[in-house]
Short mmCIF file of C-alpha atoms and ligand atoms in Angstrom, two decimals:
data_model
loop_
_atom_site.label_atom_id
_atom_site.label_comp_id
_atom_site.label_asym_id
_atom_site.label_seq_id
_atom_site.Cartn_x
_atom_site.Cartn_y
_atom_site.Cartn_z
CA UNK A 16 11.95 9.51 -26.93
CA UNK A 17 11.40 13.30 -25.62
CA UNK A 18 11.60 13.03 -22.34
CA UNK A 19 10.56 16.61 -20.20
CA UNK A 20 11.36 18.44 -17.05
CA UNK A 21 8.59 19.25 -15.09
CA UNK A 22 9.51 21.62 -12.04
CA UNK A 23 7.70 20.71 -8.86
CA UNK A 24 8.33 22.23 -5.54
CA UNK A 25 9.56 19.30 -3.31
CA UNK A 26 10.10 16.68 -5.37
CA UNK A 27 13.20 15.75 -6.87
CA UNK A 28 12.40 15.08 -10.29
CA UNK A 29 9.26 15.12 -12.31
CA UNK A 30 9.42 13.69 -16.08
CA UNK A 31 6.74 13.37 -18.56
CA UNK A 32 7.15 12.06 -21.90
CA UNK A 33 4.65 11.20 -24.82
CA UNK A 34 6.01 8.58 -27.53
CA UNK A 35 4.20 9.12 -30.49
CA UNK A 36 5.81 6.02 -32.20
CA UNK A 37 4.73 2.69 -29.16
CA UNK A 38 1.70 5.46 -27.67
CA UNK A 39 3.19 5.77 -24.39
CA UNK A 40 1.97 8.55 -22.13
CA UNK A 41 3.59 8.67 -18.76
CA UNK A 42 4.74 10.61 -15.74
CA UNK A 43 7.21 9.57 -13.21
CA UNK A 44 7.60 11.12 -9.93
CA UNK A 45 11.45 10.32 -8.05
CA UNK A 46 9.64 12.45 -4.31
CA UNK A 47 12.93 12.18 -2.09
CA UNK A 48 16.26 9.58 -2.57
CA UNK A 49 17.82 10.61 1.27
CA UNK A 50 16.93 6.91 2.10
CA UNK A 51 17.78 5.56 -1.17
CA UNK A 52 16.90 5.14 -4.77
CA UNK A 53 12.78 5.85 -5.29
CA UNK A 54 11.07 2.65 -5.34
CA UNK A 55 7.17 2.48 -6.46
CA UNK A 56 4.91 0.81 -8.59
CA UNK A 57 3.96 1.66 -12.11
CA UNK A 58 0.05 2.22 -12.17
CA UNK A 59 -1.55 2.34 -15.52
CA UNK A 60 -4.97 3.77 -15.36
CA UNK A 61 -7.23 5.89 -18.04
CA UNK A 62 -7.07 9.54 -15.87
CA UNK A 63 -9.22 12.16 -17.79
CA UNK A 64 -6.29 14.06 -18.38
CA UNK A 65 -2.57 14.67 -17.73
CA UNK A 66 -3.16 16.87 -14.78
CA UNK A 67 -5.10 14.37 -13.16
CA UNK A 68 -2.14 12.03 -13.70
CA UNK A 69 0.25 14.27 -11.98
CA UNK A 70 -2.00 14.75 -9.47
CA UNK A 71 -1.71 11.22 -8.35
CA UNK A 72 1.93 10.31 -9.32
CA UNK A 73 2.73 12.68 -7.25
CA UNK A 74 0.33 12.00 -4.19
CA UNK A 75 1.78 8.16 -4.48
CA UNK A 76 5.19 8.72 -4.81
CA UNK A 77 5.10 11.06 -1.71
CA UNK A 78 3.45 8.15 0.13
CA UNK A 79 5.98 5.97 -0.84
CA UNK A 80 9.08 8.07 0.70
CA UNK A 81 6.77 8.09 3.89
CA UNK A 82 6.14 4.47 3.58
CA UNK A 83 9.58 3.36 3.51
CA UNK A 84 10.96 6.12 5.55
CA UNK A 85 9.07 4.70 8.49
CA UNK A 86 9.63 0.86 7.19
CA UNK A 87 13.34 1.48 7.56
CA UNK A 88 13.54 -0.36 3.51
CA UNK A 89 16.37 1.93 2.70
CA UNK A 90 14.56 3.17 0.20
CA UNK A 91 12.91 6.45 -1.55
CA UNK A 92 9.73 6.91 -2.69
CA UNK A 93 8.67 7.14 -6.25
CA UNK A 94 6.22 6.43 -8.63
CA UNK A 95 5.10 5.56 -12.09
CA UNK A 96 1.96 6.31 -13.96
CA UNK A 97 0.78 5.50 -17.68
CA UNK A 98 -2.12 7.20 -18.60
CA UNK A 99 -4.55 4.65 -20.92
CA UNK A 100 -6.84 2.13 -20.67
CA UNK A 101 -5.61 -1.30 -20.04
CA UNK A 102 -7.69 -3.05 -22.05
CA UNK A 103 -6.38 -1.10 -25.10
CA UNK A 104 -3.04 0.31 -25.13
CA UNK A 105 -1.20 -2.45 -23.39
CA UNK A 106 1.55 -3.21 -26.09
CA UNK A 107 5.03 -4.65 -26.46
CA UNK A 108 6.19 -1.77 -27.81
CA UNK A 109 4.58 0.53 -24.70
CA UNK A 110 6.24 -1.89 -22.29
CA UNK A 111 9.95 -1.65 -24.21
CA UNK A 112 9.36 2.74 -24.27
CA UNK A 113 8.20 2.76 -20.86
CA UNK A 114 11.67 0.55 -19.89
CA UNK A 115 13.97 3.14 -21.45
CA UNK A 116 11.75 5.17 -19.63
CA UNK A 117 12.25 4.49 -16.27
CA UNK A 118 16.20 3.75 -17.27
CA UNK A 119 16.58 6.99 -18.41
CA UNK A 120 16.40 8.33 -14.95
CA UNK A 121 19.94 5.79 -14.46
CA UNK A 122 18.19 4.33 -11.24
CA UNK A 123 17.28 7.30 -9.20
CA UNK A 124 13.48 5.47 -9.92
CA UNK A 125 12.97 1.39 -9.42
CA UNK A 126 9.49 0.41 -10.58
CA UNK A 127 7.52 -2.16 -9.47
CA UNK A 128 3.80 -3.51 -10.17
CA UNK A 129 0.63 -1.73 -9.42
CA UNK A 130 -2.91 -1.13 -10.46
CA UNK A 131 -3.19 -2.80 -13.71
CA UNK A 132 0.24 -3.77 -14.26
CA UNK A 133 1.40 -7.60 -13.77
CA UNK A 134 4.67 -9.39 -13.91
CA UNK A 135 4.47 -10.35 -17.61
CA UNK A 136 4.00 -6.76 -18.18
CA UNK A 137 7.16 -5.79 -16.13
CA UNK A 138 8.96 -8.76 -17.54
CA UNK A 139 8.79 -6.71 -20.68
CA UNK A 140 9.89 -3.84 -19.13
CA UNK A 141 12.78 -5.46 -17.92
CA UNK A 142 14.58 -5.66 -21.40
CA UNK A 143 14.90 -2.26 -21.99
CA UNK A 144 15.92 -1.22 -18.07
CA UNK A 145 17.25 -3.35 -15.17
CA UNK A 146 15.75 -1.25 -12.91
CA UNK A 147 12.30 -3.25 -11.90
CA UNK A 148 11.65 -5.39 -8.83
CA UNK A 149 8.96 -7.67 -7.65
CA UNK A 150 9.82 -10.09 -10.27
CA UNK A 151 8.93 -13.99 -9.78
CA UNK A 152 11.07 -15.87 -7.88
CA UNK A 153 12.63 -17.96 -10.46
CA UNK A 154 14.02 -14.80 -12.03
CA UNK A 155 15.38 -13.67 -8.97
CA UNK A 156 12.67 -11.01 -7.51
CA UNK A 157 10.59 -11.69 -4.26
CA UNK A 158 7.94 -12.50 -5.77
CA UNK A 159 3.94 -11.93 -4.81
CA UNK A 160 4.00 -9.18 -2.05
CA UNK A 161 0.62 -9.99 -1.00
CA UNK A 162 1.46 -12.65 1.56
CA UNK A 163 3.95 -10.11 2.88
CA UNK A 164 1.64 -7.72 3.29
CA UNK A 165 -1.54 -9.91 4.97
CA UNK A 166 1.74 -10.87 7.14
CA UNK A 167 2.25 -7.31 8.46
CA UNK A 168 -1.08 -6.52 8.98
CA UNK A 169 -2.16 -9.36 10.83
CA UNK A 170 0.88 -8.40 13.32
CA UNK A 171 -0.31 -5.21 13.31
CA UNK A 172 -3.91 -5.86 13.80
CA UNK A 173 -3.01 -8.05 17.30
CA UNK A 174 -0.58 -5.08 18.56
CA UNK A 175 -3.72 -2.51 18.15
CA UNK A 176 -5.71 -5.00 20.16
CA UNK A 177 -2.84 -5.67 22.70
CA UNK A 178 -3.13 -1.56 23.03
CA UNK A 179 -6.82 -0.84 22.92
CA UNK A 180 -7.80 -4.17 24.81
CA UNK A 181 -4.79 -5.32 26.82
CA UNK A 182 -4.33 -8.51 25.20
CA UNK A 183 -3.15 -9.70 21.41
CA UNK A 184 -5.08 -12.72 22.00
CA UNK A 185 -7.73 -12.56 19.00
CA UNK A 186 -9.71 -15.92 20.53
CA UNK A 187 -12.34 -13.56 21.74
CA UNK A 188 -12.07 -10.53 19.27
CA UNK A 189 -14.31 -10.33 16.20
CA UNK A 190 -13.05 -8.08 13.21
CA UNK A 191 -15.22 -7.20 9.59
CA UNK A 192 -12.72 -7.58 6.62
CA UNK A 193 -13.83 -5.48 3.38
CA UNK A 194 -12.48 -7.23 0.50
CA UNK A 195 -10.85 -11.15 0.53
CA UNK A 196 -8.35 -10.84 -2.32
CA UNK A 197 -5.09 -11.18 -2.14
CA UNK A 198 -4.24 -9.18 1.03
CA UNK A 199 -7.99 -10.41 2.64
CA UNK A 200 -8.49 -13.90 2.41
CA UNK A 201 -4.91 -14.22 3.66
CA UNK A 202 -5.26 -12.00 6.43
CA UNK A 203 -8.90 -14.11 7.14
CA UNK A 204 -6.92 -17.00 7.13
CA UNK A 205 -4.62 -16.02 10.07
CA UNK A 206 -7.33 -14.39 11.68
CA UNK A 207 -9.41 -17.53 12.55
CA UNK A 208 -6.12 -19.48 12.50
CA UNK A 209 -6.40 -17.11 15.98
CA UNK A 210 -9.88 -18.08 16.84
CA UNK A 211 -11.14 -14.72 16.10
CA UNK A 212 -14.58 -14.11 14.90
CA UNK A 213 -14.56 -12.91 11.38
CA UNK A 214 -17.06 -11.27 8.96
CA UNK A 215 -15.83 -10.61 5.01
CA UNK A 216 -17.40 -9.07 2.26
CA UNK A 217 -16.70 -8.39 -1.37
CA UNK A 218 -17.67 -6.52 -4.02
CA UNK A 219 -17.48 -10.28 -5.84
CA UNK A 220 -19.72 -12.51 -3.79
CA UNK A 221 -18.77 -15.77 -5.10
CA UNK A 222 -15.23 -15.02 -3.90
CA UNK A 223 -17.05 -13.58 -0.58
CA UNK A 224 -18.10 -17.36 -0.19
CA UNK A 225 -15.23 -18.94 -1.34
CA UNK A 226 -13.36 -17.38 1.76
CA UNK A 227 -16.37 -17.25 4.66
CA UNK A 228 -16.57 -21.71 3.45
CA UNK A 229 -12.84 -22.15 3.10
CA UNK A 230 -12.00 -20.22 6.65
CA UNK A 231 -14.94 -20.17 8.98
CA UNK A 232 -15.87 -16.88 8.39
CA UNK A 233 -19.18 -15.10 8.05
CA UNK A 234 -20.43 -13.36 4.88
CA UNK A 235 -22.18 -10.42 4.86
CA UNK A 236 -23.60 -7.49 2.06
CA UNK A 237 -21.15 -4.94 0.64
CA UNK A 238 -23.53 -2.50 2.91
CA UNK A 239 -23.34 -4.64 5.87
CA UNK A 240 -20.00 -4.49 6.47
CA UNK A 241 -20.11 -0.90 7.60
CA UNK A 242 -22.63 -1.85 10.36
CA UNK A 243 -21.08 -5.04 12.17
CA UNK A 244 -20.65 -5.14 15.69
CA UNK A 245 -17.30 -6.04 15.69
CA UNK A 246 -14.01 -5.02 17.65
CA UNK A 247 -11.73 -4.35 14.18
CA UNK A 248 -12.87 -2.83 10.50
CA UNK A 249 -9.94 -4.54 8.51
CA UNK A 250 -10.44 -2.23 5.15
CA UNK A 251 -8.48 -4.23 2.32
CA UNK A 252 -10.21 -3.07 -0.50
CA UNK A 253 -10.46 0.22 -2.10
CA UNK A 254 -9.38 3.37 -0.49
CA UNK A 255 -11.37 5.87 1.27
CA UNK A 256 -13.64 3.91 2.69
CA UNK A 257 -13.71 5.86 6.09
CA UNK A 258 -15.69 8.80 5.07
CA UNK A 259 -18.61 11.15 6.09
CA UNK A 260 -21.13 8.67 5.04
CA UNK A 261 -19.11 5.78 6.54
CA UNK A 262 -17.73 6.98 9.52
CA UNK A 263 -20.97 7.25 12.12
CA UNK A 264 -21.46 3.55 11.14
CA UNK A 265 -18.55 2.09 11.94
CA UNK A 266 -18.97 0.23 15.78
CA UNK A 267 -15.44 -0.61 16.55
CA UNK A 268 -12.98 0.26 18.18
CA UNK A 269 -9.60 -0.18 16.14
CA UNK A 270 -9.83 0.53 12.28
CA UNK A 271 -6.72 -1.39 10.68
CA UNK A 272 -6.36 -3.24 7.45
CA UNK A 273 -4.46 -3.28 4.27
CA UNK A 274 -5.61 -0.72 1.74
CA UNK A 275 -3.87 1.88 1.05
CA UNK A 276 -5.60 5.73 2.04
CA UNK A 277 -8.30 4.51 4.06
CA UNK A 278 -9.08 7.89 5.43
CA UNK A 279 -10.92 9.58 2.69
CA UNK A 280 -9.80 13.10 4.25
CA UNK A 281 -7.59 14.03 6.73
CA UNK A 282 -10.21 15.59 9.02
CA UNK A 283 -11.43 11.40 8.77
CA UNK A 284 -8.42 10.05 10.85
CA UNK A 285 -8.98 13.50 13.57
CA UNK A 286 -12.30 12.11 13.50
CA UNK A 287 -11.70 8.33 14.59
CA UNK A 288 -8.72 9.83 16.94
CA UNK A 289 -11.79 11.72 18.34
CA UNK A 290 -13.81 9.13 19.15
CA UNK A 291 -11.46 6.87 20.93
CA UNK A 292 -10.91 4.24 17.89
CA UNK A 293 -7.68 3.33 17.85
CA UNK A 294 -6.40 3.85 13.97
CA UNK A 295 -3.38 1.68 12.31
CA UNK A 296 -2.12 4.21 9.70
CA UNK A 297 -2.07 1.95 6.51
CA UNK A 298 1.16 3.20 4.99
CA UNK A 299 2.82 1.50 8.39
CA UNK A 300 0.68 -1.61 8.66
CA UNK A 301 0.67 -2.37 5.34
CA UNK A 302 4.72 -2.02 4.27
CA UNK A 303 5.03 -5.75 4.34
CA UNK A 304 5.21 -5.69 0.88
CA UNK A 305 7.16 -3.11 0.42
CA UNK A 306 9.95 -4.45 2.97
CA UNK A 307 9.50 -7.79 0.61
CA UNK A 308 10.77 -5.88 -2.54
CA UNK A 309 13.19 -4.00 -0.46
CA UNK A 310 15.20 -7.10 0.54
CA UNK A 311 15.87 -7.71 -2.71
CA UNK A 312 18.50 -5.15 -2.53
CA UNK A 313 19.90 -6.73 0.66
CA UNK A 314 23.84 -8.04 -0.16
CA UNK A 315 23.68 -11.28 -1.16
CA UNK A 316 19.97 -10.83 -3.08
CA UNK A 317 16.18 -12.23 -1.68
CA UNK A 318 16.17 -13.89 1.55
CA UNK A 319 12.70 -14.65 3.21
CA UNK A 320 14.02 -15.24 6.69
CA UNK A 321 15.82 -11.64 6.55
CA UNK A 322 12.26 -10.25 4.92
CA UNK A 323 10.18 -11.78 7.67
CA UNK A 324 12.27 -10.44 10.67
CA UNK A 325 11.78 -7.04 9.19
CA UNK A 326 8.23 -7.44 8.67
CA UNK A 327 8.07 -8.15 12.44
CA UNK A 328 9.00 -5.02 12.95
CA UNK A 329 5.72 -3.06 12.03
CA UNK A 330 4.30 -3.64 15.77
CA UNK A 331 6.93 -1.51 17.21
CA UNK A 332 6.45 1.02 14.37
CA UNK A 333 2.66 1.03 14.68
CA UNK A 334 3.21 1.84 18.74
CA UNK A 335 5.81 4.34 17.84
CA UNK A 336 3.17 5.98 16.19
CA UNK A 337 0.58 5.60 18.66
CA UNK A 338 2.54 6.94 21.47
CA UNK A 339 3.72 9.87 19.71
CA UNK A 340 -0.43 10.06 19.23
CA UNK A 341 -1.10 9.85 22.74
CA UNK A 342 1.53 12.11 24.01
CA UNK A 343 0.97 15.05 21.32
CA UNK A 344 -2.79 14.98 21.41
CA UNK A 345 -2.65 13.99 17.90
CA UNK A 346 -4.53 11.65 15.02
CA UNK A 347 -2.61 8.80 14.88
CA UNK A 348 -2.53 9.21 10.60
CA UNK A 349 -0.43 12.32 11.50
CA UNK A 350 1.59 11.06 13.71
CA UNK A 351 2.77 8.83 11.62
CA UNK A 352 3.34 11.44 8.97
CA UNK A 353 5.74 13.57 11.91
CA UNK A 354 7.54 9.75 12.75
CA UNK A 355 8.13 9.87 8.85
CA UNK A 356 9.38 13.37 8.72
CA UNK A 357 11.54 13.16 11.27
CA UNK A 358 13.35 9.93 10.17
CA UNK A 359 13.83 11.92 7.04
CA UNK A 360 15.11 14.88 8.50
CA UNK A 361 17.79 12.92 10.85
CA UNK A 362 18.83 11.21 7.67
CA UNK A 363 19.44 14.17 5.86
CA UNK A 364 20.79 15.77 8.77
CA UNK A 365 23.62 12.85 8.43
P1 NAD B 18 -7.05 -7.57 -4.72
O1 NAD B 18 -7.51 -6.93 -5.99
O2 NAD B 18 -6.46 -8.93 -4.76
O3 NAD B 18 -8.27 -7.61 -3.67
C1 NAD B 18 -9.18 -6.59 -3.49
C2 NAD B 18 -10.54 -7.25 -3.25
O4 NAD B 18 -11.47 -6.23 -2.89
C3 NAD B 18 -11.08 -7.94 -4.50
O5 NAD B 18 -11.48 -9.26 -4.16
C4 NAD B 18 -12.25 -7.06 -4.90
O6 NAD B 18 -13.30 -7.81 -5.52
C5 NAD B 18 -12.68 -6.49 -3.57
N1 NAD B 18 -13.45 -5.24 -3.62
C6 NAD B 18 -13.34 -4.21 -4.49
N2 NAD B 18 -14.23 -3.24 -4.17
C7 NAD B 18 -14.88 -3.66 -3.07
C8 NAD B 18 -15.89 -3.09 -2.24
N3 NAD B 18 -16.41 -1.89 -2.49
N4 NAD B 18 -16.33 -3.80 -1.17
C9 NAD B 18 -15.82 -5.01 -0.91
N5 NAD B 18 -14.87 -5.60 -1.66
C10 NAD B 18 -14.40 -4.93 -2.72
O7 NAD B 18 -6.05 -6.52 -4.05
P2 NAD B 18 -5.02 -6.79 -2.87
O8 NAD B 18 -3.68 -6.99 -3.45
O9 NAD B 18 -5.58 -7.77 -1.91
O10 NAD B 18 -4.99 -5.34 -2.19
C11 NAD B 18 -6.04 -4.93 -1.33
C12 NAD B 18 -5.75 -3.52 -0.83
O11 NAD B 18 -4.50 -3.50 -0.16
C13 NAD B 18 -5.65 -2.46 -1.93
O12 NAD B 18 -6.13 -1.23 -1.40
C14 NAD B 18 -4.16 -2.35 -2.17
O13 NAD B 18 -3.83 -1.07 -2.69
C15 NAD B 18 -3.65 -2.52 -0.76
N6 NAD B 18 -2.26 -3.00 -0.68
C16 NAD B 18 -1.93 -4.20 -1.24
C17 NAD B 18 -0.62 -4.64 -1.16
C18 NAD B 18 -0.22 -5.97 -1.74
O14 NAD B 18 0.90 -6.41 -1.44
N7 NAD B 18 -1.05 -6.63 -2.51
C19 NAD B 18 0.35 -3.85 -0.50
C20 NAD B 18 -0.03 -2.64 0.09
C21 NAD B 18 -1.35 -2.23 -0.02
#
């Protein structure tokens, strides 16, 4: 397999490689190890070409050092992509090339699922490298992070209220929830478990119902959602969903959820900051999965109880990252970007 160098300024290593014999195409970024080896999922997607590819390996895998830097995992960031479409390249053969892949870098990179990538496919993977987490439980991973990560952000969510409205009592807060998979319906779950008022939508209406029967909650249009009177937009769908056409709709006053980059732009989160709406940056509300895998590496192996505690810990992250907000005059997205930089830099500092 010809594996290749790619210089990039700031990252620690970049490596492409093109197997003619299984068809693999891939890129894996290793961003920064000062916290520990790079851990990120592997993302298989059909990008239009190999720039775009790097483009995004490289966006992600920054986002991961971020991510864990402020999760304290003990981890790096990193990240995988294999450039096809899933519905046609996916191969034993691709899985075993992209393990030797990912081992050639001697565990500087751990990978982990993503878009379009599921445990049988990483199960594969796992013969040709030992470096892959979020395996099932029976082999000795963590398991689904999704519960993990509905954990988190439901903590999260009731320490932005406790901030913006004095109170993390939810029995008289209302909150919209884009999207009830995994992350969603859980998070719905807990949410009226709280007596909050809830409103869901999804892109799948059947499973839109499913959720608003099974939990109380109120179903509205894909449109709708945007417009809801509510106290909390819970995004935990697709990313950049707070945008220019999104953003004068939105009657809240705290935007927090799962997804990952909910801010389309930059200038989005200076925008909400603007206005008064207190924002939950979602590389810091959404880590509980993240701090799942992590614990994995923990002496001894996987231990929920240990996972949980840490999880617990995203409230007092989140208000880090407000106050440093509040006292700089700044977005609360780059605030926790500086909180993340400057974890980094003590680190490295020794
Ligand atoms: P999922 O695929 O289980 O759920 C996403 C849901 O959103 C699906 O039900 C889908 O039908 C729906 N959806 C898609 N487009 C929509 C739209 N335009 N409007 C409304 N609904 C729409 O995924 P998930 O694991 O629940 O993850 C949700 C989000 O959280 C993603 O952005 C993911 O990247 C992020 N995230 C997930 C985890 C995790 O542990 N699963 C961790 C960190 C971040």
């Amino acid at each position: 397999m010809d594996i290749i160098d790619l210089e990039v300024d700031g990252y620690e290593r970049v490596v492409r490689t093109h197997d003619g014999e299984s068809g693999l195409h891939a890129l894996i970024a290793v961003h920064d190890t000062t916290m520990g080896p790079a851990l990120g999922g592997m993302r298989m997607w059909p990008y239009a070409s190999e720039d775009e590819a790097l483009t995004d390996v490289l966006r992600l895998s920054k986002g991961m050092t971020y991510k864990s830097a402020v999760a304290h995992t003990g981890l790096g960031g990193g990240k995988a992509v294999v450039i096809g479409d899933p519905n046609e390249i996916k191969s034993e053969a691709l899985f075993l090339a992209m393990g030797r892949f990912v081992d050639s870098l001697g565990g500087k990179y751990i990978t982990a699922e993503d878009v379009n990538i599921a445990v049988p496919d990483l199960e594969i993977v796992r013969r040709t490298t030992k470096y892959v987490t979020g395996l099932s439980r029976e082999d000795g991973g963590s398991g689904n992070p999704s519960p993990y990560t509905a954990y988190g952000v439901f903590l999260g969510l009731c320490a932005a209220c406790e901030v913006k409205f004095g109170s993390e009592d939810l029995s008289s807060r209302s909150v919209a929830v884009q999207g009830v998979g995994a992350v969603g319906s859980a998070l719905v779950r807990r949410l009226r478990e709280r007596g909050a008022k809830v409103w869901v939508c999804d892109v799948r209406n059947d499973r839109a119902r499913e959720v608003g029967d099974q939990y109380g909650a109120e179903v509205v249009s894909m449109d709708a959602i945007f417009d809801v009177d509510a106290d909390v937009f819970a995004p935990c769908a697709l990313g950049a969903v707070v945008n220019d056409a999104t953003i004068d709709r939105l009657n809240v006053e705290i935007v927090a959820g799962g997804a990952n980059n909910v801010l389309h732009e930059a200038r989005h989160g200076a925008e909400l900051f603007r206005r008064g709406v207190l924002y939950a940056p979602d590389y810091v509300i959404n880590a509980g999965g993240i701090i799942n895998v992590s614990v994995e590496f923990a002496p001894g192996g996987y231990d929920q109880e240990t996972s949980l505690k840490k999880i617990e810990r995203i409230p007092a992250a989140l208000k880090e990252v407000w106050e440093i907000s509040a006292s700089q005059g700044i977005p609360a997205s780059d605030a926790a970007d500086h909180l993340a930089e400057s974890i980094l830099a003590e680190a490295r500092r020794g």
